XYZ file of C-alpha atoms in Angstrom:
761
model
C 173.510 102.980 285.239
C 169.713 102.782 284.982
C 169.500 103.949 288.585
C 171.777 106.869 287.814
C 169.732 107.895 284.794
C 166.456 107.700 286.683
C 167.978 109.865 289.391
C 169.164 112.290 286.749
C 165.747 112.615 285.132
C 163.950 112.890 288.466
C 166.444 115.167 290.230
C 165.097 118.276 291.841
C 167.259 121.301 292.569
C 166.489 124.966 292.719
C 167.632 128.197 290.943
C 166.760 131.358 289.072
C 165.677 132.007 285.524
C 168.543 133.433 283.529
C 166.428 134.920 280.770
C 166.437 138.395 282.243
C 170.226 138.525 282.120
C 170.538 137.962 278.379
C 171.463 140.636 275.882
C 169.497 141.361 272.726
C 171.608 139.060 270.568
C 171.494 135.435 269.472
C 170.561 133.332 272.440
C 168.061 135.880 273.746
C 164.531 134.783 274.686
C 161.840 136.460 272.597
C 158.059 136.114 272.636
C 155.132 136.518 270.299
C 151.377 136.504 270.822
C 151.152 132.832 269.939
C 154.280 131.664 271.744
C 155.975 131.757 275.079
C 159.561 132.956 275.292
C 161.762 131.478 272.566
C 165.501 131.621 271.831
C 167.146 133.294 268.833
C 169.838 131.164 267.159
C 172.137 131.584 264.146
C 172.497 127.947 263.084
C 171.550 128.788 259.468
C 173.628 131.992 259.347
C 170.625 134.195 260.085
C 168.615 135.042 263.195
C 165.793 132.541 263.753
C 163.705 131.219 266.629
C 165.111 127.989 268.036
C 161.694 126.332 267.882
C 161.458 127.082 264.130
C 164.808 125.628 263.008
C 164.747 122.034 261.664
C 168.052 121.146 263.310
C 168.960 119.605 266.654
C 170.538 122.461 268.646
C 171.418 122.985 272.305
C 171.659 126.634 273.379
C 173.122 128.107 276.563
C 172.529 131.807 277.182
C 174.903 134.028 279.155
C 172.676 133.624 282.183
C 172.671 129.829 281.859
C 176.464 129.791 281.565
C 176.681 131.754 284.794
C 174.104 129.910 286.867
C 175.392 126.492 285.780
C 179.022 127.422 286.450
C 180.186 126.733 282.895
C 183.652 128.286 282.697
C 185.481 125.966 280.299
C 184.995 123.509 277.478
C 185.057 120.633 279.972
C 182.171 122.190 281.931
C 180.151 122.419 278.713
C 179.794 118.648 278.613
C 177.646 118.547 281.765
C 175.205 121.077 280.266
C 174.811 119.386 276.860
C 174.191 115.621 277.106
C 175.399 113.971 273.923
C 178.445 116.248 273.809
C 181.656 114.637 275.090
C 184.751 116.739 275.721
C 187.399 114.128 275.085
C 190.686 114.289 277.007
C 193.625 112.161 275.899
C 196.714 112.077 278.060
C 196.345 115.513 279.681
C 193.845 118.292 280.321
C 195.484 120.415 277.609
C 194.670 117.939 274.866
C 190.920 118.038 274.193
C 188.580 117.302 271.328
C 184.826 117.645 270.953
C 182.734 114.521 270.309
C 179.091 114.585 269.154
C 177.038 111.556 268.128
C 180.136 109.367 268.186
C 182.097 111.647 265.873
C 185.469 112.759 267.205
C 189.190 112.616 266.451
C 191.679 110.239 268.056
C 194.788 111.726 269.632
C 197.996 111.690 267.528
C 196.174 110.918 264.260
C 196.544 114.248 262.466
C 192.878 113.975 261.441
C 190.835 117.152 261.005
C 188.377 117.676 263.875
C 184.951 116.061 263.533
C 183.439 118.937 265.534
C 184.693 122.494 265.070
C 184.354 125.553 267.324
C 183.561 129.006 265.931
C 183.807 132.419 267.579
C 181.403 134.876 265.963
C 181.351 132.778 262.754
C 185.164 132.566 262.542
C 186.488 129.021 262.873
C 189.205 128.651 265.525
C 191.547 125.803 266.407
C 190.108 123.451 269.081
C 193.469 123.379 270.873
C 193.737 127.142 271.266
C 193.221 128.908 274.575
C 189.694 129.139 275.916
C 187.414 132.087 275.099
C 185.026 131.317 277.952
C 184.436 134.848 279.175
C 181.943 137.611 278.323
C 179.896 135.278 276.134
C 176.372 136.059 274.941
C 175.630 132.379 274.265
C 176.929 129.008 273.142
C 175.106 126.982 270.469
C 175.858 123.294 269.910
C 174.788 122.015 266.476
C 174.539 118.234 266.215
C 175.057 116.172 263.085
C 177.078 116.570 259.857
C 177.822 120.193 258.969
C 179.189 121.475 255.717
C 176.839 123.548 253.622
C 176.972 126.748 255.676
C 180.057 126.646 257.899
C 183.691 127.274 257.124
C 185.054 123.730 257.114
C 183.364 120.376 256.603
C 182.665 118.325 259.731
C 180.965 114.983 260.286
C 179.864 115.503 263.891
C 178.742 119.079 264.434
C 179.790 122.603 265.349
C 180.011 124.638 268.560
C 179.235 128.329 268.050
C 180.531 130.818 270.629
C 179.009 134.292 270.425
C 180.651 137.066 272.417
C 178.763 140.000 273.916
C 178.522 142.724 271.275
C 178.829 146.505 271.748
C 175.668 148.605 271.902
C 174.941 152.332 271.970
C 174.611 152.333 275.766
C 177.235 152.391 278.497
C 177.114 149.105 280.413
C 179.375 146.517 281.923
C 180.242 144.244 284.795
C 183.114 142.995 286.918
C 183.092 139.693 288.752
C 185.481 137.851 291.011
C 185.573 134.276 292.235
C 187.561 132.424 294.879
C 187.466 128.649 295.213
C 189.149 125.683 296.810
C 192.347 124.304 295.252
C 193.586 127.938 295.426
C 191.311 128.911 292.537
C 190.710 132.578 291.796
C 189.323 134.482 288.840
C 188.507 138.049 287.819
C 186.415 138.799 284.710
C 185.119 142.067 283.320
C 183.175 143.479 280.378
C 182.668 147.137 279.466
C 180.787 148.754 276.561
C 181.839 152.314 275.658
C 179.862 154.277 273.037
C 182.693 156.358 271.556
C 180.767 158.113 268.757
C 177.268 158.119 267.225
C 178.504 155.517 264.731
C 181.013 153.611 266.905
C 180.939 151.518 270.061
C 183.676 149.532 271.810
C 183.380 146.444 274.001
C 186.357 145.564 276.201
C 186.464 142.271 278.081
C 189.092 140.380 279.974
C 189.788 137.400 282.182
C 192.424 136.514 284.755
C 192.343 133.103 286.390
C 194.799 131.133 288.491
C 195.022 127.950 290.543
C 192.744 124.958 290.386
C 195.336 122.188 290.638
C 193.810 119.124 292.300
C 196.355 116.348 291.657
C 199.509 116.187 293.789
C 202.706 114.767 292.315
C 204.454 112.940 295.173
C 207.673 111.832 293.519
C 209.604 110.642 290.481
C 212.228 108.065 289.556
C 215.668 109.476 288.706
C 217.254 106.481 286.977
C 217.267 105.107 283.444
C 214.892 102.183 283.012
C 216.431 98.954 284.296
C 219.716 100.625 285.365
C 218.950 101.377 289.006
C 217.898 104.597 290.628
C 215.868 106.198 293.375
C 212.513 107.827 293.950
C 212.885 111.554 294.459
C 210.164 113.161 296.614
C 208.192 116.014 295.056
C 205.284 118.181 296.095
C 203.832 119.651 292.921
C 200.201 120.595 292.396
C 199.229 119.581 288.879
C 196.343 121.225 287.062
C 197.145 124.838 287.987
C 196.436 127.196 285.099
C 197.175 130.901 285.000
C 195.044 132.369 282.223
C 195.234 135.970 281.046
C 193.035 137.142 278.187
C 191.863 140.434 276.757
C 189.338 141.019 274.000
C 188.299 144.186 272.175
C 185.260 144.408 269.890
C 184.726 147.517 267.777
C 181.346 148.086 266.127
C 181.115 150.672 263.338
C 177.841 151.733 261.698
C 178.853 154.644 259.414
C 175.493 154.462 257.608
C 172.190 152.689 258.134
C 173.179 150.083 255.569
C 176.675 149.195 256.781
C 177.684 147.283 259.893
C 181.339 146.469 260.564
C 182.524 144.467 263.588
C 186.181 143.792 264.386
C 187.315 141.522 267.209
C 190.851 141.196 268.575
C 191.666 138.704 271.328
C 195.033 137.940 272.947
C 195.397 135.057 275.409
C 198.209 133.461 277.390
C 198.162 130.350 279.564
C 200.869 129.037 281.841
C 200.841 126.266 284.393
C 200.632 122.506 284.668
C 198.279 120.028 283.043
C 196.096 117.577 284.928
C 198.125 114.387 284.381
C 197.140 111.062 282.959
C 196.981 108.412 285.715
C 197.953 104.780 285.260
C 194.756 102.786 284.756
C 195.614 99.332 283.411
C 198.670 97.357 282.347
C 199.000 94.559 279.833
C 201.357 92.617 282.161
C 203.751 92.107 279.271
C 207.546 92.169 278.998
C 207.750 95.811 280.010
C 207.168 94.749 283.617
C 210.549 93.064 284.065
C 212.844 96.147 283.942
C 210.789 97.834 286.662
C 211.803 95.291 289.303
C 215.601 95.346 289.046
C 217.678 97.948 290.866
C 214.808 100.064 292.189
C 214.480 101.626 295.603
C 211.474 103.431 296.947
C 207.827 102.706 297.700
C 207.177 100.543 294.611
C 209.019 97.413 293.538
C 207.482 97.340 290.091
C 204.599 98.197 287.851
C 201.946 95.933 289.464
C 202.585 97.490 292.900
C 202.359 101.004 291.491
C 199.165 100.215 289.565
C 197.532 98.848 292.732
C 198.415 102.068 294.581
C 197.230 104.386 291.776
C 193.832 102.675 291.616
C 193.170 103.855 295.177
C 193.472 107.569 294.410
C 192.862 110.060 291.632
C 194.220 113.120 293.495
C 197.792 111.856 293.913
C 200.340 110.384 291.550
C 204.051 109.727 291.059
C 205.219 111.178 287.758
C 208.645 111.885 286.298
C 207.238 114.780 284.250
C 206.607 118.291 285.512
C 203.575 118.504 283.173
C 204.418 122.140 282.525
C 202.790 123.986 279.655
C 202.839 127.489 278.257
C 200.765 128.823 275.396
C 200.017 132.068 273.637
C 197.334 132.733 271.088
C 195.615 135.571 269.321
C 193.003 136.028 266.661
C 191.597 138.930 264.677
C 188.325 138.687 262.788
C 186.182 141.144 260.907
C 182.538 140.786 259.971
C 181.135 143.318 257.496
C 177.507 143.512 256.387
C 176.394 145.827 253.573
C 172.703 146.260 252.823
C 172.348 146.321 249.039
C 168.588 146.769 249.093
C 165.459 145.774 250.927
C 166.088 142.069 250.357
C 169.810 141.722 249.698
C 172.821 141.756 252.054
C 176.495 141.285 251.221
C 178.444 139.770 254.089
C 182.193 139.213 254.462
C 183.934 137.287 257.242
C 187.719 137.364 257.347
C 190.056 136.335 260.123
C 193.508 135.222 261.114
C 194.688 133.285 264.158
C 197.938 132.161 265.753
C 198.490 129.571 268.457
C 201.785 128.555 270.085
C 202.216 125.972 272.865
C 205.105 124.295 274.689
C 204.348 121.387 276.969
C 205.681 118.339 278.790
C 203.846 115.081 279.440
C 204.435 111.633 280.888
C 202.809 109.447 278.258
C 203.340 106.105 280.034
C 201.780 107.466 283.289
C 204.305 105.726 285.571
C 207.141 107.018 287.810
C 209.673 105.437 285.449
C 211.176 106.812 282.240
C 209.452 104.703 279.584
C 207.967 107.238 277.178
C 207.881 110.962 277.831
C 207.244 114.118 275.896
C 210.229 116.426 276.377
C 211.528 114.977 279.655
C 215.132 116.168 279.773
C 214.858 117.791 276.337
C 213.507 121.127 275.063
C 209.767 121.251 275.578
C 207.471 119.901 272.909
C 206.341 122.656 270.638
C 203.186 123.218 268.583
C 202.573 126.204 266.315
C 199.332 126.841 264.439
C 198.696 129.580 261.873
C 195.365 130.148 260.194
C 193.657 132.475 257.760
C 190.168 132.313 256.298
C 187.998 134.445 254.024
C 184.295 133.975 253.383
C 182.056 136.075 251.135
C 178.273 135.640 251.328
C 175.244 137.012 249.573
C 172.024 136.739 251.583
C 168.637 137.641 250.267
C 164.907 137.112 249.909
C 162.688 136.698 246.862
C 159.103 135.951 245.863
C 157.619 138.242 248.509
C 159.845 136.743 251.174
C 158.848 133.147 250.511
C 162.393 132.299 249.417
C 165.391 133.008 251.688
C 168.813 132.168 250.361
C 172.522 132.437 251.049
C 175.359 131.759 248.612
C 179.079 132.296 248.836
C 182.670 131.204 248.534
C 185.147 130.206 251.210
C 188.948 129.882 251.475
C 191.118 128.829 254.402
C 194.818 128.260 254.945
C 196.181 126.276 257.885
C 199.837 125.735 258.741
C 200.775 123.475 261.654
C 204.321 122.900 262.809
C 204.890 120.271 265.469
C 208.107 119.443 267.286
C 207.485 116.368 269.440
C 210.624 115.574 271.431
C 209.610 112.116 272.578
C 212.011 110.067 274.685
C 211.947 106.249 274.941
C 213.338 104.399 277.986
C 214.774 107.590 279.435
C 217.581 107.847 276.908
C 216.582 107.279 273.273
C 215.189 110.352 271.515
C 212.273 109.646 269.193
C 211.368 113.082 267.825
C 208.662 113.799 265.267
C 209.240 117.196 263.668
C 207.198 118.338 260.712
C 205.093 121.031 259.059
C 201.633 120.410 257.614
C 199.785 122.809 255.295
C 196.120 122.627 254.321
C 194.397 124.907 251.818
C 190.639 124.589 251.476
C 188.452 126.066 248.707
C 184.663 125.909 248.725
C 181.545 127.287 247.044
C 178.130 126.917 248.643
C 174.462 127.827 248.403
C 171.407 127.155 250.525
C 167.778 128.219 250.149
C 164.623 127.862 252.224
C 161.255 128.102 250.447
C 157.847 128.487 252.102
C 155.570 126.126 250.193
C 152.769 127.408 252.413
C 152.499 129.211 255.718
C 153.039 125.874 257.426
C 155.321 123.856 255.129
C 158.926 124.837 254.347
C 161.555 123.158 252.183
C 165.288 123.776 252.614
C 168.116 122.641 250.357
C 171.840 123.324 250.496
C 174.937 122.228 248.601
C 178.653 122.815 249.030
C 181.657 121.599 247.093
C 185.052 121.657 248.803
C 188.583 120.917 247.706
C 191.403 120.424 250.211
C 195.078 120.483 249.234
C 197.421 119.009 251.869
C 201.204 119.188 251.950
C 203.624 117.921 254.576
C 207.364 118.194 255.206
C 209.706 116.295 257.482
C 212.013 118.813 259.202
C 215.669 118.409 260.255
C 215.996 116.523 263.532
C 212.969 114.287 262.942
C 213.504 110.587 263.523
C 212.322 110.012 259.921
C 214.571 112.703 258.351
C 218.120 112.000 257.119
C 220.281 111.295 260.164
C 217.285 110.322 262.295
C 217.160 107.066 264.251
C 214.312 105.694 262.125
C 215.382 107.153 258.760
C 215.117 105.157 255.554
C 216.055 106.380 252.060
C 212.636 105.113 250.904
C 210.845 107.751 253.021
C 209.231 110.778 251.384
C 210.569 113.972 252.929
C 207.893 115.997 251.134
C 204.356 114.743 250.663
C 201.261 116.162 249.009
C 197.713 115.087 248.198
C 194.308 116.597 247.524
C 190.683 115.632 248.050
C 187.400 117.095 246.826
C 183.852 116.100 247.704
C 180.349 117.538 248.102
C 178.321 118.284 251.232
C 174.560 118.714 251.230
C 171.476 119.311 253.326
C 167.773 118.749 252.533
C 165.011 119.313 255.083
C 161.238 119.565 255.169
C 159.417 121.065 258.142
C 155.723 121.332 258.954
C 154.479 123.953 261.406
C 151.370 122.082 262.559
C 150.441 125.000 264.804
C 152.385 127.996 266.138
C 153.664 125.980 269.083
C 154.528 122.680 267.311
C 157.053 121.948 264.536
C 157.792 118.597 262.885
C 160.781 118.127 260.580
C 162.888 115.629 258.675
C 166.468 116.354 257.588
C 168.953 114.469 255.434
C 172.597 115.604 255.367
C 175.960 114.535 254.065
C 179.432 115.839 254.787
C 183.074 114.792 255.029
C 186.427 115.640 256.525
C 189.656 115.595 254.590
C 192.293 112.908 254.636
C 195.989 113.644 254.927
C 199.238 112.451 256.469
C 200.068 111.347 259.999
C 203.664 112.306 260.706
C 203.824 110.104 263.807
C 204.286 107.231 261.331
C 206.921 106.679 258.616
C 206.443 109.210 255.780
C 205.477 106.939 252.909
C 202.733 108.270 250.623
C 200.522 105.231 250.839
C 197.979 103.933 253.338
C 198.934 102.218 256.587
C 197.848 98.951 255.010
C 200.972 99.196 252.855
C 203.270 100.684 255.509
C 202.597 104.372 254.907
C 201.176 107.410 256.697
C 198.443 108.435 254.247
C 194.795 108.287 255.323
C 191.673 108.894 253.239
C 188.712 111.258 253.747
C 185.939 110.239 256.111
C 182.402 110.637 254.797
C 179.142 110.741 256.737
C 175.473 111.004 255.923
C 172.460 110.964 258.219
C 168.682 111.139 258.470
C 167.080 112.977 261.385
C 163.435 113.285 262.388
C 162.433 115.749 265.056
C 159.685 117.620 266.845
C 159.796 120.927 268.724
C 157.117 122.313 271.024
C 157.107 125.772 272.579
C 153.825 126.810 274.151
C 151.440 126.556 277.072
C 149.829 123.434 278.528
C 147.219 123.959 281.229
C 148.611 127.413 281.847
C 152.181 126.158 282.237
C 155.044 127.271 279.996
C 156.488 124.164 278.306
C 159.285 123.644 275.781
C 160.304 120.241 274.447
C 162.607 119.025 271.705
C 162.882 115.466 270.448
C 164.986 113.983 267.667
C 165.817 110.525 266.377
C 168.627 109.947 263.904
C 170.729 107.419 262.062
C 174.157 108.180 260.657
C 176.355 106.138 258.317
C 180.123 106.753 258.251
C 182.636 105.380 255.751
C 186.432 105.319 256.093
C 186.279 106.256 259.769
C 189.583 107.909 260.753
C 190.983 106.154 263.845
C 194.352 105.640 265.539
C 196.369 102.421 265.326
C 199.350 102.130 267.686
C 202.398 100.322 266.310
C 206.211 100.094 266.827
C 208.418 100.957 263.801
C 210.883 100.485 265.628
C 209.774 103.009 268.269
C 206.188 103.559 269.420
C 204.208 105.353 266.704
C 200.650 105.965 265.567
C 199.142 105.164 262.183
C 195.852 106.717 261.109
C 193.665 103.953 259.748
C 190.390 104.131 257.846
C 187.921 101.727 259.449
C 185.650 100.776 256.494
C 182.177 101.389 257.945
C 180.334 102.479 261.086
C 176.765 103.292 262.020
C 175.415 105.557 264.748
C 171.780 105.674 265.834
C 170.302 107.639 268.673
C 167.600 109.737 270.262
C 167.718 113.062 272.087
C 165.066 114.628 274.274
C 164.936 117.748 276.405
C 162.186 119.655 278.185
C 161.547 122.563 280.511
C 158.340 123.177 282.441
C 157.425 126.312 284.371
C 154.503 125.532 286.703
C 154.813 129.087 288.058
C 156.803 132.224 287.272
C 159.169 131.385 290.127
C 159.620 127.663 289.425
C 161.286 125.915 286.484
C 162.186 122.236 286.107
C 163.633 120.332 283.191
C 165.955 117.703 281.888
C 167.803 116.280 278.907
C 168.488 112.724 277.806
C 170.735 111.435 275.027
C 171.046 107.860 273.792
C 173.802 106.970 271.302
C 174.361 103.507 269.854
C 177.574 103.594 267.829
C 179.197 100.549 266.278
C 181.613 99.534 263.555
C 179.663 97.574 260.954
C 182.765 96.678 258.907
C 185.548 96.783 261.515
C 188.570 95.075 259.951
C 191.677 97.187 259.226
C 195.068 96.129 257.847
C 197.983 98.194 259.187
C 201.625 97.345 258.402
C 200.575 93.834 257.401
C 198.626 93.181 260.604
C 194.870 92.528 260.760
C 193.183 94.678 263.393
C 189.459 94.307 264.150
C 188.058 97.489 265.675
C 185.404 97.680 268.382
C 183.689 98.635 270.557
C 183.207 102.202 269.341
C 185.292 104.562 271.472
C 184.519 107.881 273.174
C 180.776 107.416 272.814
C 178.800 106.907 276.047
C 175.539 105.130 275.301
C 173.564 107.241 277.791
C 173.965 110.736 279.165
C 171.443 112.989 280.804
C 170.860 115.893 283.136
C 168.051 117.313 285.227
C 167.511 120.562 287.081
C 165.006 122.597 288.988
C 165.204 126.271 289.789
C 163.307 128.733 291.932
C 163.655 132.436 292.692
C 161.915 134.809 295.061
C 161.737 138.609 295.101
C 162.609 139.996 298.538
C 162.079 143.736 298.021
C 164.288 146.656 296.925
C 164.683 144.963 293.561
C 166.577 142.063 295.172
C 165.952 138.364 294.648
C 167.334 135.146 296.046
C 167.730 132.027 293.957
C 168.764 128.439 294.375
C 169.587 125.978 291.604
C 170.395 122.283 291.566
C 171.681 120.142 288.681
C 172.430 116.468 288.214
C 174.470 115.176 285.285
C 174.938 111.460 284.614
C 176.832 109.530 281.971
C 177.196 105.818 281.282
C 180.497 104.015 280.746
C 182.581 104.485 277.607
C 185.784 103.221 276.005
C 188.812 105.434 275.420
C 190.086 103.206 272.640
C 188.491 101.646 269.576
C 190.171 98.245 270.006
C 189.056 97.286 273.505
C 187.806 93.869 272.359
C 191.140 92.897 270.824
C 194.433 94.772 271.195
C 193.532 97.267 273.915
C 191.620 95.638 276.773
C 191.275 97.570 280.006
C 190.213 100.802 278.313
C 186.670 101.096 279.637
C 185.800 103.698 282.280
C 182.734 103.513 284.470
C 179.727 105.793 284.322
C 179.180 108.458 286.943
C 176.734 111.072 288.235
C 177.568 114.593 289.451
C 175.459 116.846 291.661
C 175.940 120.631 291.482
C 174.252 123.531 293.260
C 174.262 127.330 293.430
C 172.706 129.833 295.855
C 172.656 133.506 294.834
C 171.480 136.887 296.080
C 170.925 139.104 293.033
C 170.841 142.899 292.680
C 171.398 143.341 296.399
C 169.181 146.227 297.585
C 169.091 147.548 294.020
C 172.847 148.197 293.886
C 173.671 145.912 290.959
C 175.722 143.666 293.243
C 175.223 139.894 293.228
C 176.663 137.339 295.639
C 176.662 133.583 295.087
C 178.048 130.403 296.610
C 178.327 127.248 294.524
C 179.380 123.647 294.748
C 180.235 121.156 291.997
C 180.489 117.392 292.352
C 178.996 117.818 295.803
C 179.076 114.076 296.516
C 182.815 114.008 295.670
C 182.484 111.255 293.083
C 185.643 109.681 291.658
C 185.332 109.683 287.877
C 187.344 109.925 284.665
C 186.794 112.159 281.650
C 189.075 110.522 279.089
C 192.103 108.379 278.554
C 195.081 107.474 276.393
C 195.302 103.878 275.163
C 198.974 102.978 274.634
C 198.834 99.405 275.895
C 199.871 97.945 272.532
C 203.146 99.885 272.389
C 203.963 100.793 275.995
C 202.074 98.214 278.020
C 200.166 100.910 279.922
C 196.869 102.782 279.557
C 196.150 106.032 281.384
C 193.023 108.004 282.323
C 192.299 111.653 283.043
C 190.679 112.281 286.448
C 187.660 114.541 286.794
C 187.544 117.401 289.274
C 186.802 116.336 292.882
C 184.334 118.259 295.045
C 184.839 121.971 294.420
C 183.179 125.034 295.866
C 183.591 128.762 295.849
C 182.246 132.265 296.351
C 181.365 134.718 293.557
C 180.816 138.484 293.698
C 179.589 140.452 290.686
C 178.732 144.082 290.007
C 176.775 144.983 286.862
C 175.597 148.361 285.603
């Protein structure tokens, strides 16, 4: 891995600067007499220069998203070392992981990292909004004082392109291998002196890179045959439309409303068999089978030779629809006082099928032969803020209240051994109430002190629904089970930071933060309102606190433009929410609280511009996460946790870019990127109950060649390639070895390439 990382840091590719493509919104480079171009961010709910904010932030402008080919959440990982987009079981089940903080699949835990679209928090499982974006900001570390819900890992802020008073827009199209195609557009229409409308949309199709060759048609151990298939898995047809209306009826009022409707239909990238425990589950595979595999060991040996083919008895079909509406209103109450209101509602509905055991045989499936699994998410939130300045601008403050309501209904039609239904059907409600305040005071022109506090209360209720295995009449029902459950938690979050602007180009800072995420109930386990230690499905809140020291430089060295950011941190987590797989009597998941963990790390990034046409840079992240008190008791069984899952120790990237004017306003550009990541575990019990859950590190090489503003027409043509060396790698996994005897992994995209055409005006 050291060789890979050295190659990553030293890699040289070539491209164009994206700064000129950015809009005048957050994420836009700006400059002052004492500084080179800087980036505007909104990490503290106001516009600030990136180099002046005492927080570790990664920012990708619209131009960077385009030139780096970032079209989905999974792509985002290669542009932000230290951010892991965790897949568990299929490509349609993702979670964000930052600094070791994430959420295990099937736990029911709140996310450790939350995404926001224009300050409105959205569900991580909803359809992607990766089109017509102004920028993406990744905030690292515990968040809680200023953002909608508490998180222990960070936040990802998506900002869409906003309407202006000028007519402008673009349309782009892309064709790629694996039958990939995409059309995206954005159009701003000034409709009145006080109103402007931005319309944007996306249509994408294809992309499937795993071929399903066949499936087994018999019940486990009862004989049967392999049935040939020829399905491409991973195809996704996405259709999305977004409208943004900006109203400015007076100089002191700004009202922005966003409506987005999205639908997705296709097949997931499947989980592939990775390891087997060699336990008693092997025996039924041998008897009465015909076809290319006589049993599990033979199939495992075959699957290890390929990650673009599989035999699966699931179609892996999925279909989802989502929409959200949000409104952001700002009212200027005076020279130094602004009232701000953010309100929004969202809906997300998905049906899907999955082969959880990742074999051709019917061991454990989601919806195979039954109505598709169903997930429904409803959400509403309201936030009222008061922002202002005092003491001749030395004090900047924000205070407010927040309320959110979440309702999740899940209908998991799980099937064991091809015949026994094991459904989990329930509704979960979560109401969150919070009050917060944060202030930044300029002790001097160079020294600034920031303090923030938030107090949050979460009320959680859950209901078993008719048809559930734990409801009356269900296969696992017991009269001791609670059909209705409720609990509540309340805790503080805080933030204290001190920064010292040594000179206009150099900032030093130290930050101390604390936050938490709520506990609740995991309805994959028996509904008993006590912890898993005592045979129940209750889990407690997770709390985290950290200390971070950092330095930011943005200036000139020997006539060269240089930006660097460095941070070192330590984070302590208590009651870490993690999955424990059990059988009661069917495979189930308990959410356990691992007593203590500690995460330390360093992050470094830099860009250097030796000339106006040449830019080079890189990023490096080191994370050392471990359980310091790892012992958990679940259903009377002692379970020591470790190593720490979904947390690569090293990740890094490097790039170089160059562009050349060729007359008539045209330019050509070439960019190269290398991303590398060390090995990681996709379970948290690899040393004990779940061996064989470690995936190897990998390095990816990407490139893009473009011809911009062809002869001054506004046309741009580009060819690109990703994973040019066609590396075989995995981006996640599902550890079910304890209950099913098998562990599966999610394959990364093989070598891909395509052609892009864009017209902007």
